[in-house]
C-alpha positions in Angstrom: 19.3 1.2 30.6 16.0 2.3 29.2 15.9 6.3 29.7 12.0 6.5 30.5 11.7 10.0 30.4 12.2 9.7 27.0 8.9 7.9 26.4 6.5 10.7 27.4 9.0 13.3 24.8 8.0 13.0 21.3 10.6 15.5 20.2 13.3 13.8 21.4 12.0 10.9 19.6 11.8 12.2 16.3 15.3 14.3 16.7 16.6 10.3 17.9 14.4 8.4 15.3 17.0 8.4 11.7 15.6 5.5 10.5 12.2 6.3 11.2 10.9 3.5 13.2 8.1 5.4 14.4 7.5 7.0 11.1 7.2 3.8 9.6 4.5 2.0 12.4 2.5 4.8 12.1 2.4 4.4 8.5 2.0 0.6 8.0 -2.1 1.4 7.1 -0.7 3.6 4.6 1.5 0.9 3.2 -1.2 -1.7 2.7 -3.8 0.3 0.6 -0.4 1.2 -1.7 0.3 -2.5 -1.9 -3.5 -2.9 -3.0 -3.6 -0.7 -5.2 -0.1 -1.6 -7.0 -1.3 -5.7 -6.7 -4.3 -4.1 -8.8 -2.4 -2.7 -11.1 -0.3 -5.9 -11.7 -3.5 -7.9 -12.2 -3.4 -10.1 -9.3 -7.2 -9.4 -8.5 -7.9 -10.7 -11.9 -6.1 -14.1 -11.8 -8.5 -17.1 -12.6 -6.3 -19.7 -11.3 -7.5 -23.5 -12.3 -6.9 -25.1 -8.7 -5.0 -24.7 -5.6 -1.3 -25.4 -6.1 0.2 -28.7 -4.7 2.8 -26.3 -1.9 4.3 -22.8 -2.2 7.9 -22.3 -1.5 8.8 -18.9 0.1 12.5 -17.1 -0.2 13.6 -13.9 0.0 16.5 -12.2 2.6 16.5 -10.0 6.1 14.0 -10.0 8.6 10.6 -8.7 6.4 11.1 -11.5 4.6 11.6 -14.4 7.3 8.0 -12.7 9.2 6.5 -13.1 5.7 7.4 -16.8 5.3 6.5 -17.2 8.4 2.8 -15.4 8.3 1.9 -17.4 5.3 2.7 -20.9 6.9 0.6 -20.1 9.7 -2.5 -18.5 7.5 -1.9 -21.2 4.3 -0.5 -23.6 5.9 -3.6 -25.9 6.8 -4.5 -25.6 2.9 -1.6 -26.6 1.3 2.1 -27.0 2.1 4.8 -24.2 2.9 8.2 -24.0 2.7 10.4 -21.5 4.0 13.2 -21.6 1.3 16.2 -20.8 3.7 19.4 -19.4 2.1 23.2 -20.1 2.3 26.5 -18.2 1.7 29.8 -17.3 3.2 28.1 -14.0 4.4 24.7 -12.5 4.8 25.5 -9.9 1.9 22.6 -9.6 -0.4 25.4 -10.3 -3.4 26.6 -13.6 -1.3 23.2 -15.3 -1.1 21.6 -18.2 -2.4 18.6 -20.7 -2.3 18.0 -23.9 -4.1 14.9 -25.7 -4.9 13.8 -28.8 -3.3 14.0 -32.0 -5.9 10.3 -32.3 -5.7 9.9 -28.9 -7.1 7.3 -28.8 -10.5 4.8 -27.4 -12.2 2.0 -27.5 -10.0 4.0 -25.8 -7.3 4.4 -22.0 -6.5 7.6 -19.7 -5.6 6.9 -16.4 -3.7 9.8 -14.5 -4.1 10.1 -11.5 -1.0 12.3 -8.9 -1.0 13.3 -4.9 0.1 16.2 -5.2 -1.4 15.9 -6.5 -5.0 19.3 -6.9 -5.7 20.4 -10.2 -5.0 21.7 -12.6 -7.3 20.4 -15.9 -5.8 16.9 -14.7 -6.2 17.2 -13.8 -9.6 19.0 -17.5 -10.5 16.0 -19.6 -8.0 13.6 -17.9 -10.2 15.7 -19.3 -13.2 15.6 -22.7 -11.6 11.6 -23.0 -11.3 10.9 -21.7 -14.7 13.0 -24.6 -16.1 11.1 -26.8 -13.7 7.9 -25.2 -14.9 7.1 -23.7 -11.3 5.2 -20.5 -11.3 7.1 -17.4 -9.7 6.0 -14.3 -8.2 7.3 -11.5 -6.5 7.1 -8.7 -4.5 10.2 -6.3 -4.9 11.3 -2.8 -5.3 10.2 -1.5 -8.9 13.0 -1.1 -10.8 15.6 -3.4 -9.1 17.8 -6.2 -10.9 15.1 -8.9 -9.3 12.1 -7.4 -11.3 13.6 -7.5 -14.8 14.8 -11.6 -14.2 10.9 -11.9 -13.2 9.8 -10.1 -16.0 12.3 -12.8 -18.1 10.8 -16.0 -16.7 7.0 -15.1 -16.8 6.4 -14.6 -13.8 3.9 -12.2 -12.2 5.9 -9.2 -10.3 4.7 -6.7 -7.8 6.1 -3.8 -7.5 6.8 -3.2 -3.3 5.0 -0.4 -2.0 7.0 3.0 -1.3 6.5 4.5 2.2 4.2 7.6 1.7 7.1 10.0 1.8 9.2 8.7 -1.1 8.3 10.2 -4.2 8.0 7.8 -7.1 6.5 8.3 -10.7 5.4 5.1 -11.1 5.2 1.7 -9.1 7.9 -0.2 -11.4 11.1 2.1 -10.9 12.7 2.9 -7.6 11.4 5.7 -5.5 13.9 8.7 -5.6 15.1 7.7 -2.1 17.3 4.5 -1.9 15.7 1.8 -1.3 19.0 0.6 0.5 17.6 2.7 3.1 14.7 0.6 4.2 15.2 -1.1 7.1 14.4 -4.9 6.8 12.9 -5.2 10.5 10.4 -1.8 9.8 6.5 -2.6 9.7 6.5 -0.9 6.9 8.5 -3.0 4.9 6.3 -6.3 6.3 3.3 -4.8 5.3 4.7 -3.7 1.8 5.7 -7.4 1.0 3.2 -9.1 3.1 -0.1 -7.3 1.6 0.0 -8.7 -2.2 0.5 -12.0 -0.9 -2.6 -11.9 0.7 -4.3 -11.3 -1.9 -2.9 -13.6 -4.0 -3.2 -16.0 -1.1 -6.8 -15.1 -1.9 -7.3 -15.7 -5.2 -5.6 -19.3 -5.3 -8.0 -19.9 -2.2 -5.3 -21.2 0.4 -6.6 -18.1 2.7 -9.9 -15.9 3.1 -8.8 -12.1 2.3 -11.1 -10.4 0.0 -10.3 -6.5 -0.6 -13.0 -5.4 2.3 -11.1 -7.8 4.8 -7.8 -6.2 4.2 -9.1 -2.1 4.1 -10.3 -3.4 7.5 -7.0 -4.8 8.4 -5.6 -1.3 7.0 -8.1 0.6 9.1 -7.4 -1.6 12.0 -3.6 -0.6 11.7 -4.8 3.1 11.5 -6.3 2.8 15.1 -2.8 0.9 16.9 -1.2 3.8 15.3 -3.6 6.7 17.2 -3.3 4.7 20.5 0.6 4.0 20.6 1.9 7.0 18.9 4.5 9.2 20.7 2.3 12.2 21.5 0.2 9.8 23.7 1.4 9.1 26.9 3.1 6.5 29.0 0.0 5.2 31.1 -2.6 4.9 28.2 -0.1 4.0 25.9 0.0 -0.1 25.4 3.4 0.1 23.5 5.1 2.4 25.7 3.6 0.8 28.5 5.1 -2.9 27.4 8.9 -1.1 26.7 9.3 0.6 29.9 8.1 -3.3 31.6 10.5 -5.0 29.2 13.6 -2.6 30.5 16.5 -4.6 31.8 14.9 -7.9 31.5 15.3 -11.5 29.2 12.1 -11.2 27.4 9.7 -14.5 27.3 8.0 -14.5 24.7 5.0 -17.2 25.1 2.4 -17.3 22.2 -1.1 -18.6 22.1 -2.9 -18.8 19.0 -2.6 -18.9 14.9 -1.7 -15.3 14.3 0.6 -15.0 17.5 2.8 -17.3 17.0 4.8 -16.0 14.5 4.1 -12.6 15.5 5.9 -13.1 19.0 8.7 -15.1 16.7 8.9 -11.4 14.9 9.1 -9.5 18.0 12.1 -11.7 19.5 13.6 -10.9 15.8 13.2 -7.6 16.0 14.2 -6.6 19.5 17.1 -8.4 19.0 17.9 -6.6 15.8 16.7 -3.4 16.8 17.5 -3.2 20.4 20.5 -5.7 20.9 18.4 -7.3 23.3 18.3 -10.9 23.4 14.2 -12.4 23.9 13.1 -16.1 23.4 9.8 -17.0 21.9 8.0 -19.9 22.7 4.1 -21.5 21.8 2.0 -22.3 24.7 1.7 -25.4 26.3 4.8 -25.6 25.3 6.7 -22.7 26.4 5.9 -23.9 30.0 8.4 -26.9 29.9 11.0 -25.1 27.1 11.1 -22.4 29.3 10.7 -23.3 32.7 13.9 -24.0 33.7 14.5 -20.0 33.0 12.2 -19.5 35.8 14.1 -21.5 38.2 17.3 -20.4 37.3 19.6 -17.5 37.3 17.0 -14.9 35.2 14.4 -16.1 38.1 12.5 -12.8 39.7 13.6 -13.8 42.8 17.1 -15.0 41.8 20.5 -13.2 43.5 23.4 -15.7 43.6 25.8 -13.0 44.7 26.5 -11.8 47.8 23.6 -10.0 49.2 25.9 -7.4 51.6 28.0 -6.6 48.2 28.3 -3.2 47.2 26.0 -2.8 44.0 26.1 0.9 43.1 28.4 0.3 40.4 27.1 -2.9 39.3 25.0 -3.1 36.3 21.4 -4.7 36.8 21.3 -8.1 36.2 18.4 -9.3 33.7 15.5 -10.9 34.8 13.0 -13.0 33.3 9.5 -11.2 32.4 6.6 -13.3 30.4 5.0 -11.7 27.6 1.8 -13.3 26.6 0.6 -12.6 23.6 -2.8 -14.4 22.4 -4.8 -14.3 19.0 -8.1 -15.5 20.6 -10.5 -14.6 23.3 -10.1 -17.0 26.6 -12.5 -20.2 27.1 -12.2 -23.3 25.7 -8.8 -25.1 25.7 -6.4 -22.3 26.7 -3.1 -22.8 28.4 -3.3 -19.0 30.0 -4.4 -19.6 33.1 -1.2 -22.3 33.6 0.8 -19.8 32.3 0.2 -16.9 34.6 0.3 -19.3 37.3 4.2 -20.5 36.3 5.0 -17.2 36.6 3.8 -15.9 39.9 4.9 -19.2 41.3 8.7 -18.2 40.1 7.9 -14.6 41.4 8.4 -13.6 37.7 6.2 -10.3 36.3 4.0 -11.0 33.2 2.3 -8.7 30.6 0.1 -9.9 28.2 -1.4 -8.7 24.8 -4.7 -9.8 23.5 -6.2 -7.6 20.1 -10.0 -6.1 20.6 -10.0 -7.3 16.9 -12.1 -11.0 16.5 -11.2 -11.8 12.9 -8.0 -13.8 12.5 -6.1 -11.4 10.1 -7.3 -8.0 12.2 -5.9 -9.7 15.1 -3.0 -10.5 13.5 -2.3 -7.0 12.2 -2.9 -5.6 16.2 -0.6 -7.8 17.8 2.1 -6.6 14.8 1.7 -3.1 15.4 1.8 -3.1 18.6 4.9 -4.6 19.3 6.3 -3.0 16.5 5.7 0.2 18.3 7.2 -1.5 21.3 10.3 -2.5 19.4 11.1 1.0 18.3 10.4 2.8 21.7 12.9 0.2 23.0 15.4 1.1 20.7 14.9 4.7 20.5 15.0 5.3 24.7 17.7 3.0 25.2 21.4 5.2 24.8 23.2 2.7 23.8 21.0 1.1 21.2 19.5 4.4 19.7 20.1 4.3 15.9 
């Protein structure tokens, strides 16, 4: 059960936050001027690229990587062709790993290789595979690791990941002093790091709109989620805190509306689950209404209690119930399925909370929707005993 009084006590956070969670929201602004400056430095800004390419492929491992994949497809998508390049393997292990290219794969395609880790073989050998095929490769990965020097051997362009603000490093290309083991794959941090270069890039080949002014707003933007979810503020004007203690001891619904918040509520069901050990289910609106209905009717129903109502419950744990989050990338008019959705769930007696940014450009909202279930994410985890890192 979520300990709420934990919430409203940023020193107990920090003593509870090891892996810093919070640390690593509050620094996702901090992350993406890094990555700006260290996709300067590796000449992305300068690229004169002769034409679009025909698709790009996207592959990397853990859950920084899968957002990533996921964010381009919805940004580039419309432009040209995206592929999430899903791995296999007898285990999840970074050493077990590995991706193939599709047959079609040539010369006028493009591989973006993802990582926080760096280390895994199967990368290193894909990039192998579309140099013979003539496909250019880049990537984003921790300076120094095994992936950067195979890169580095097939001519592809590499950029080096972003450090967080408190690990010490010399120079972009060779590890920061702390491990980079240590980074957790879910941490905003670690999307932003990965995530930022792309955009750019993304830029310059012209599949998306992201000059350098756009993304120091996006940056700044991140900046401003970070002063109004931060632990020292409290509970009531808090949006994040506010959205955990609503999400205690229930089956998160996860309905999106909108470019940008589709696969930012497909991040958030990732991450509670890998964060908090909670399961959620995300869904696009109209959709959502039909693939999740029947969860409104059923047993996770607001009004639902199959038991025996004169049982004694004082030892019984609470059973979960259904609660709709709404997130939404744009402001309401036009063709929205909102209104149906707010009315599916008072009809099934079900509670509701919805996010909509104050940002109106695609890639600001995108970032405020991020943050702030990122910040949810890790209150979640860091006020619930037995989930606390």
């Amino acid at each position: 059960m979520l300990d709420e009084s934990m919430l409203d006590a940023p020193d107990a956070l920090a003593r509870t936050d090891h892996r810093g969670l919070l640390r690593g929201a509050a620094e996702a602004g901090a992350r993406v001027r890094t990555a700006l400056r260290n996709a300067d430095e590796a000449g992305v800004g300068g690229l004169n690229p002769e034409g679009r390419p025909r698709s790009v492929m996207v592959a990397g491992s853990g859950a920084a990587a899968t957002a990533v994949a996921d964010l381009v497809g919805a940004l580039a998508g419309t432009v040209a062709p995206v592929t999430r390049l899903r791995p296999t393997g007898v285990t999840a292990e970074a050493g077990a790993l590995r991706w193939s290219l599709p047959g079609w794969t040539g010369a006028v395609d493009l591989l973006l290789l993802v990582t926080t880790d760096g280390t895994e073989p199967g990368l290193g050998l894909l990039a192998e595979q579309a140099y013979r095929r003539g496909c250019t490769v880049v990537a984003v990965a921790p300076g120094g690791s095994l992936l950067t020097e195979t890169v580095d051997g097939v001519r592809g362009l590499l950029v080096p990941m972003a450090a967080a603000p408190w690990q010490r490093q010399e120079s972009p290309y060779e590890r920061p002093s702390e491990d980079a083991s240590r980074t957790v794959p879910a941490s905003p941090g670690a999307l932003w790091a990965l995530f930022t270069p792309l955009l750019v890039l993304l830029d310059r080949i012209g599949l998306v709109t992201a000059p350098t002014e756009t993304l120091n707003g996006l940056a700044d933007r991140l900046d401003r989620v970070a002063e109004r979810c931060g632990p020292a503020i409290a509970t009531y004007s808090n949006p994040a805190k506010t959205l955990a203690a609503e999400l205690a001891e229930t089956l998160p619904l996860i309905w999106t509306e909108g470019t940008a918040a589709a696969p930012v509520g497909r991040r958030f069901a990732t991450v509670l689950a890998e964060l908090t050990g909670r399961p959620a289910l995300a869904a696009e609106l109209p959709e959502a209404l039909s693939a999740h209905g029947a969860l409104l009717r059923g047993v996770f129903a607001g009004g639902a209690d199959p038991d025996d109502f004169f049982r004694d419950r004082v030892e019984d744990p609470e059973a979960l119930r259904a609660r709709v989050v709404l997130l939404r990338d744009r402001p309401g008019g036009g063709l929205s399925a909102a209104p149906a959705a707010r009315e599916a769930a008072h009809a099934h007696d079900t509670p509701l909370s919805e996010l909509e940014p104050e940002a109106e450009s695609e890639l600001e909202a995108l970032a405020e929707l991020v943050a702030v279930t990122d910040f949810t994410a890790a209150y979640l985890a860091l006020a619930t005993p037995l989930t606390r890192p």
